[in-house]
Amino acid sequence: MQNTATPTHCPYCALQCGMNLTPVPDGGVEVTERADFPVNRGALCGKGRTAPAVLSSSVRLTSPLVRSGGTLVPATWDEALDRIAEGLRRTRTEHGPDACGVFGGGGLTNEKAYTLGKFARVVLGTSQIDYNGRFCMSSAAAGGIKAFGLDRGLPFPLEDIPKTGCVILVGSNLAETMPPSLRFFTELKENGGTLIVVDPRRTKTADQADLHLMPRPGTDLALALGLLHLIVAEGRVDEAYVAERTSGWEDARAAAMAHWPEYVERITGVPVPQLREAVRMFCEPEAAMVLTARGPEQQSKGTDTVGAWINLCLATGRAGRPLSGYGCLTGQGNGQGGREHGQKADQLPGYRKLDDPAARRHVAEVWGVDPDTLPGPGRSAYELLDALGRDIKSLLLMGSNPVVSAPRAAHVEERIKSLDFLAVCDVVLSETAALADVVLPVTQWAEETGTTTNLEGRVLLRRQAISPPEGIRSDLEVLHELADRLGVEKGFPTDPEEVFEELRRASAGGVADYSGITYRRLAEENGVFWPCPAQDGGDAHPGTPRLFHDRFATDDGRARFVPVSHRASAEEPDDEYPVLLTTGRVVAQYQSGAQTRRVDELNAAAPGPFVELHPRLAARLGAAEGDPVAVVSRRGRAVAPARITTGIRPDTVFMPFHWPGEGRANTLTNPALDPTSRMPEFKTCAVRVEAVES
């Protein structure tokens, strides 16, 4: 074995931090610093440092499993694949193609996401495909498309953040969710810039802020409108920019003027002097940014909330100019690329719309099929999960754990149990995989090559550093074998670079155009920003690190104001459920915890769920630090130890969502959907809190 370091990227969040992997004698890898990658410059969080632990055969799946007599038992690959093919074939024959569902993940590489979408539409002929990235940044995507005509997490590289004058960070605890990114905000302050954090909790990120606004959960829309009202009232609108580069200002202005400061204070709980100070800090520098994350986005009005923050940028001339703009901090490792290339219910590769005849013709030609055979748009993620066992009888699931991560999780678990057939491809036996009829063990990040697209829109090459254990196959091999068994012998290659070459052709001319990107360029250039169209002759297209400086991606090149008004959350407190619950993450665990909960070091740092509550609420309950408390919503009950802190609003409790069992936070959350993005309202619901006798 050659102990040569392989440059690659972390398997977790959307930073996709650079790292080097060196094989070690036990068959795993050692992570070492890779200082040449500009996103993390060598820095890694605990999750990245310990990622090789999940490569161990002691924690991962090592053989296909099939259900026999109510128990999952080892099986051969042929037996497991035959059983999946038969389950899907039987469902199609008895109930039609749309009775077959496909559910993907935001951690799948671009090649896997592309192939999974193609498999659903070409092999199964089903419209019923979506992925857990719908729960990540779909509201930001919808808001960005409305305003700018294009959705990319950040329209500029992270390296621009320290050079701007002010950042408003809305609903992000990046000090815990993506720690290496915090250095950009530290450098912002060192350079004389300011940081405003909007969060109902005093988080580690909020501790870094020059100004911390603590709105009541579910009121970020009113807060943004109140700030825009003050910008208008104080004469801070960039009138020349608005006239030259935007449309729709008058209607948006009128909507904002209905949200005067005192009214917004009553809704949000943010004092008027803080609103005025936020406006001053944002407007005085020459350049400024607004960055949102799941806080404002995971709401039943998330698209409108994002739109209100974008309006703030447009009114002040802070979009499409150097060191300014609106951006979204994508959460999942390939949440951006995962939807760009076809595993989202309404999209084809290249961010093309599935109901666009020209898009269908283009992609069908690449796939070698009749465009009329491609199904139309299907259900969004939660709606797909809710239809399991009813309209959808069989499900193929890759890289997701909805039993823990979906809203109203107990209901979703019951829907999964009601399926006629469930097949899961995963690295570990997740809570969802444990319910399956067939489980297939697949390769991990260090054992395979493929591309991801990080939160900046930078397409990256993850390189294989070691061979997978005997008996482990890649997701691409799984889809190839299933397609063959279901009668499609061609079109599903197992080589990731071959898949990427087809993806390039399918994306050509689309919004997310990767046609000018190659594996060679990704290796040589440390990633390439899309859009990057292919060019005939001459130099290759350099990629597009910064968007909108010349024009926006709308028909007329102008950004669009969207008039929005505050409205209540889907579920407000009442006498029976008088407290608000909000959810989020902790630094040592990731998403549903399926992988990180198998790492001893991370479990030692974050061993289980908790309920964060204010001392006044704890006193009313008679609860002390560490006492078990129950949080009850209309959907269920969760129990976890109390963590008492003045860093949360007295009317709010917080739970992290990484754990199953009685402390499962998503037992409580509300699946009320945003009408545009179909994002569930994870971030706010009405609950009551009860003491539990120990």
Tab-separated table of N, CA and C in Angstrom, residues 274-359:
chain	number	residue	atom	x	y	z
A	274	GLN	N	-33.437	48.732	18.785
A	274	GLN	CA	-32.594	47.730	18.127
A	274	GLN	C	-32.888	47.670	16.629
A	275	LEU	N	-34.140	47.846	16.253
A	275	LEU	CA	-34.476	47.889	14.824
A	275	LEU	C	-33.755	49.055	14.155
A	276	ARG	N	-33.780	50.196	14.792
A	276	ARG	CA	-33.128	51.381	14.215
A	276	ARG	C	-31.605	51.195	14.148
A	277	GLU	N	-31.036	50.580	15.164
A	277	GLU	CA	-29.597	50.355	15.162
A	277	GLU	C	-29.208	49.373	14.052
A	278	ALA	N	-30.019	48.358	13.835
A	278	ALA	CA	-29.741	47.396	12.759
A	278	ALA	C	-29.751	48.087	11.398
A	279	VAL	N	-30.706	48.978	11.184
A	279	VAL	CA	-30.771	49.712	9.922
A	279	VAL	C	-29.540	50.584	9.749
A	280	ARG	N	-29.132	51.258	10.802
A	280	ARG	CA	-27.940	52.109	10.706
A	280	ARG	C	-26.709	51.279	10.347
A	281	MET	N	-26.514	50.163	11.050
A	281	MET	CA	-25.332	49.337	10.823
A	281	MET	C	-25.315	48.757	9.412
A	282	PHE	N	-26.482	48.406	8.895
A	282	PHE	CA	-26.567	47.799	7.572
A	282	PHE	C	-26.390	48.821	6.463
A	283	CYS	N	-26.908	50.008	6.654
A	283	CYS	CA	-26.950	50.992	5.569
A	283	CYS	C	-25.728	51.889	5.486
A	284	GLU	N	-25.013	52.101	6.566
A	284	GLU	CA	-23.915	53.062	6.534
A	284	GLU	C	-22.714	52.610	5.707
A	285	PRO	N	-22.311	51.343	5.721
A	285	PRO	CA	-21.162	50.950	4.892
A	285	PRO	C	-21.517	50.992	3.405
A	286	GLU	N	-20.503	51.014	2.586
A	286	GLU	CA	-20.721	51.012	1.137
A	286	GLU	C	-21.262	49.676	0.654
A	287	ALA	N	-20.880	48.576	1.320
A	287	ALA	CA	-21.307	47.238	0.912
A	287	ALA	C	-21.840	46.492	2.125
A	288	ALA	N	-22.779	45.582	1.885
A	288	ALA	CA	-23.347	44.782	2.970
A	288	ALA	C	-24.010	43.542	2.384
A	289	MET	N	-24.251	42.562	3.236
A	289	MET	CA	-24.846	41.291	2.824
A	289	MET	C	-25.925	40.869	3.806
A	290	VAL	N	-26.880	40.077	3.306
A	290	VAL	CA	-27.829	39.346	4.142
A	290	VAL	C	-27.665	37.872	3.824
A	291	LEU	N	-27.440	37.070	4.855
A	291	LEU	CA	-27.311	35.624	4.700
A	291	LEU	C	-28.364	34.945	5.558
A	292	THR	N	-29.148	34.061	4.956
A	292	THR	CA	-30.164	33.338	5.718
A	292	THR	C	-29.810	31.864	5.794
A	293	ALA	N	-30.416	31.200	6.778
A	293	ALA	CA	-30.273	29.752	6.911
A	293	ALA	C	-31.634	29.185	7.289
A	294	ARG	N	-31.630	28.039	7.986
A	294	ARG	CA	-32.897	27.334	8.174
A	294	ARG	C	-33.883	28.092	9.053
A	295	GLY	N	-33.405	28.990	9.924
A	295	GLY	CA	-34.318	29.707	10.806
A	295	GLY	C	-35.480	30.363	10.085
A	296	PRO	N	-35.224	31.288	9.156
A	296	PRO	CA	-36.328	31.932	8.430
A	296	PRO	C	-36.890	31.074	7.305
A	297	GLU	N	-36.133	30.055	6.858
A	297	GLU	CA	-36.543	29.306	5.670
A	297	GLU	C	-37.477	28.157	5.993
A	298	GLN	N	-37.271	27.500	7.153
A	298	GLN	CA	-38.092	26.342	7.514
A	298	GLN	C	-39.371	26.804	8.209
A	299	GLN	N	-40.157	27.539	7.444
A	299	GLN	CA	-41.438	28.056	7.928
A	299	GLN	C	-42.481	27.902	6.830
A	300	SER	N	-43.721	27.897	7.212
A	300	SER	CA	-44.790	27.788	6.218
A	300	SER	C	-44.926	29.063	5.401
A	301	LYS	N	-44.164	30.082	5.748
A	301	LYS	CA	-44.070	31.310	4.956
A	301	LYS	C	-42.613	31.606	4.626
A	302	GLY	N	-41.817	30.541	4.495
A	302	GLY	CA	-40.384	30.702	4.294
A	302	GLY	C	-40.023	31.427	3.020
A	303	THR	N	-40.745	31.163	1.918
A	303	THR	CA	-40.429	31.834	0.654
A	303	THR	C	-40.667	33.331	0.769
A	304	ASP	N	-41.787	33.723	1.382
A	304	ASP	CA	-42.057	35.148	1.575
A	304	ASP	C	-41.039	35.781	2.517
A	305	THR	N	-40.611	35.037	3.526
A	305	THR	CA	-39.630	35.568	4.470
A	305	THR	C	-38.306	35.835	3.768
A	306	VAL	N	-37.852	34.867	2.974
A	306	VAL	CA	-36.645	35.094	2.178
A	306	VAL	C	-36.839	36.295	1.262
A	307	GLY	N	-38.012	36.390	0.628
A	307	GLY	CA	-38.297	37.523	-0.253
A	307	GLY	C	-38.191	38.859	0.452
A	308	ALA	N	-38.617	38.915	1.707
A	308	ALA	CA	-38.547	40.165	2.465
A	308	ALA	C	-37.097	40.566	2.730
A	309	TRP	N	-36.239	39.591	3.027
A	309	TRP	CA	-34.824	39.910	3.243
A	309	TRP	C	-34.149	40.294	1.932
A	310	ILE	N	-34.545	39.667	0.840
A	310	ILE	CA	-34.012	40.075	-0.467
A	310	ILE	C	-34.447	41.501	-0.792
A	311	ASN	N	-35.699	41.836	-0.503
A	311	ASN	CA	-36.184	43.204	-0.737
A	311	ASN	C	-35.328	44.220	0.008
A	312	LEU	N	-34.875	43.847	1.201
A	312	LEU	CA	-34.013	44.735	1.983
A	312	LEU	C	-32.716	45.012	1.215
A	313	CYS	N	-32.162	43.957	0.608
A	313	CYS	CA	-30.942	44.128	-0.180
A	313	CYS	C	-31.188	44.989	-1.417
A	314	LEU	N	-32.299	44.733	-2.104
A	314	LEU	CA	-32.578	45.462	-3.341
A	314	LEU	C	-32.846	46.942	-3.066
A	315	ALA	N	-33.588	47.238	-2.026
A	315	ALA	CA	-33.926	48.639	-1.738
A	315	ALA	C	-32.694	49.462	-1.412
A	316	THR	N	-31.660	48.810	-0.884
A	316	THR	CA	-30.444	49.528	-0.496
A	316	THR	C	-29.317	49.349	-1.510
A	317	GLY	N	-29.625	48.737	-2.653
A	317	GLY	CA	-28.612	48.550	-3.686
A	317	GLY	C	-27.563	47.540	-3.313
A	318	ARG	N	-27.944	46.538	-2.527
A	318	ARG	CA	-26.970	45.560	-2.023
A	318	ARG	C	-27.127	44.201	-2.715
A	319	ALA	N	-27.299	44.197	-4.008
A	319	ALA	CA	-27.332	42.945	-4.772
A	319	ALA	C	-26.768	43.224	-6.156
A	320	GLY	N	-25.955	42.306	-6.678
A	320	GLY	CA	-25.351	42.511	-7.986
A	320	GLY	C	-24.282	43.582	-7.992
A	321	ARG	N	-23.738	43.852	-6.818
A	321	ARG	CA	-22.627	44.789	-6.689
A	321	ARG	C	-21.503	44.119	-5.910
A	322	PRO	N	-20.280	44.558	-6.090
A	322	PRO	CA	-19.166	43.914	-5.392
A	322	PRO	C	-19.345	43.902	-3.882
A	323	LEU	N	-19.067	42.747	-3.282
A	323	LEU	CA	-19.056	42.548	-1.832
A	323	LEU	C	-20.423	42.768	-1.200
A	324	SER	N	-21.473	42.631	-1.983
A	324	SER	CA	-22.829	42.806	-1.493
A	324	SER	C	-23.716	41.704	-2.048
A	325	GLY	N	-24.851	41.482	-1.367
A	325	GLY	CA	-25.836	40.579	-1.924
A	325	GLY	C	-26.560	39.766	-0.885
A	326	TYR	N	-27.558	39.022	-1.369
A	326	TYR	CA	-28.285	38.066	-0.553
A	326	TYR	C	-27.726	36.674	-0.830
A	327	GLY	N	-27.554	35.883	0.215
A	327	GLY	CA	-27.113	34.506	0.036
A	327	GLY	C	-27.737	33.588	1.061
A	328	CYS	N	-27.755	32.297	0.731
A	328	CYS	CA	-28.284	31.261	1.612
A	328	CYS	C	-27.154	30.329	2.007
A	329	LEU	N	-27.059	30.019	3.286
A	329	LEU	CA	-26.060	29.089	3.791
A	329	LEU	C	-26.633	27.673	3.715
A	330	THR	N	-26.394	27.024	2.588
A	330	THR	CA	-26.874	25.670	2.381
A	330	THR	C	-26.379	24.760	3.493
A	331	GLY	N	-27.196	23.774	3.885
A	331	GLY	CA	-26.829	22.915	4.994
A	331	GLY	C	-26.145	21.627	4.588
A	332	GLN	N	-26.808	20.820	3.752
A	332	GLN	CA	-26.302	19.486	3.453
A	332	GLN	C	-25.135	19.529	2.468
A	333	GLY	N	-24.318	18.480	2.521
A	333	GLY	CA	-23.077	18.439	1.750
A	333	GLY	C	-23.257	18.717	0.277
A	334	ASN	N	-24.283	18.121	-0.335
A	334	ASN	CA	-24.563	18.404	-1.746
A	334	ASN	C	-26.012	18.830	-1.925
A	335	GLY	N	-26.504	19.606	-0.962
A	335	GLY	CA	-27.874	20.108	-1.068
A	335	GLY	C	-28.084	20.933	-2.318
A	336	GLN	N	-27.043	21.662	-2.759
A	336	GLN	CA	-27.150	22.476	-3.972
A	336	GLN	C	-27.184	21.585	-5.207
A	337	GLY	N	-26.145	20.792	-5.427
A	337	GLY	CA	-26.093	19.950	-6.617
A	337	GLY	C	-27.168	18.892	-6.642
A	338	GLY	N	-27.613	18.458	-5.465
A	338	GLY	CA	-28.607	17.398	-5.402
A	338	GLY	C	-29.913	17.737	-6.073
A	339	ARG	N	-30.289	19.008	-6.033
A	339	ARG	CA	-31.545	19.376	-6.694
A	339	ARG	C	-31.317	19.886	-8.115
A	340	GLU	N	-30.095	20.309	-8.400
A	340	GLU	CA	-29.817	20.852	-9.734
A	340	GLU	C	-29.911	19.789	-10.823
A	341	HIS	N	-29.764	18.533	-10.445
A	341	HIS	CA	-29.591	17.511	-11.478
A	341	HIS	C	-30.596	16.378	-11.426
A	342	GLY	N	-31.759	16.620	-10.785
A	342	GLY	CA	-32.874	15.756	-11.099
A	342	GLY	C	-33.512	14.912	-10.037
A	343	GLN	N	-33.123	15.021	-8.747
A	343	GLN	CA	-33.844	14.216	-7.763
A	343	GLN	C	-34.912	15.022	-7.027
A	344	LYS	N	-35.144	16.235	-7.456
A	344	LYS	CA	-36.245	17.034	-6.932
A	344	LYS	C	-37.470	16.832	-7.822
A	345	ALA	N	-38.647	16.848	-7.226
A	345	ALA	CA	-39.876	16.391	-7.894
A	345	ALA	C	-40.207	17.144	-9.174
A	346	ASP	N	-39.761	18.388	-9.295
A	346	ASP	CA	-40.188	19.211	-10.432
A	346	ASP	C	-39.028	19.602	-11.346
A	347	GLN	N	-37.869	18.972	-11.195
A	347	GLN	CA	-36.694	19.443	-11.930
A	347	GLN	C	-35.968	18.329	-12.683
A	348	LEU	N	-35.419	18.730	-13.823
A	348	LEU	CA	-34.550	17.891	-14.626
A	348	LEU	C	-33.119	18.416	-14.509
A	349	PRO	N	-32.129	17.676	-14.975
A	349	PRO	CA	-30.740	18.127	-14.867
A	349	PRO	C	-30.506	19.517	-15.458
A	350	GLY	N	-29.576	20.249	-14.812
A	350	GLY	CA	-29.285	21.608	-15.242
A	350	GLY	C	-30.234	22.623	-14.646
A	351	TYR	N	-30.994	22.210	-13.645
A	351	TYR	CA	-32.008	23.070	-13.016
A	351	TYR	C	-33.117	23.412	-14.001
A	352	ARG	N	-33.379	22.484	-14.922
A	352	ARG	CA	-34.475	22.675	-15.871
A	352	ARG	C	-35.795	22.264	-15.225
A	353	LYS	N	-36.866	22.909	-15.649
A	353	LYS	CA	-38.182	22.604	-15.113
A	353	LYS	C	-38.788	21.421	-15.861
A	354	LEU	N	-39.362	20.519	-15.122
A	354	LEU	CA	-39.901	19.292	-15.699
A	354	LEU	C	-41.124	19.537	-16.572
A	355	ASP	N	-41.802	20.647	-16.350
A	355	ASP	CA	-42.989	20.939	-17.163
A	355	ASP	C	-42.689	21.872	-18.339
A	356	ASP	N	-41.411	22.093	-18.633
A	356	ASP	CA	-40.996	22.913	-19.772
A	356	ASP	C	-40.749	21.993	-20.973
A	357	PRO	N	-41.534	22.111	-22.050
A	357	PRO	CA	-41.366	21.195	-23.192
A	357	PRO	C	-39.959	21.208	-23.774
A	358	ALA	N	-39.333	22.382	-23.855
A	358	ALA	CA	-37.976	22.448	-24.402
A	358	ALA	C	-36.989	21.718	-23.501
A	359	ALA	N	-37.155	21.849	-22.202
A	359	ALA	CA	-36.284	21.149	-21.257
A	359	ALA	C	-36.455	19.641	-21.386
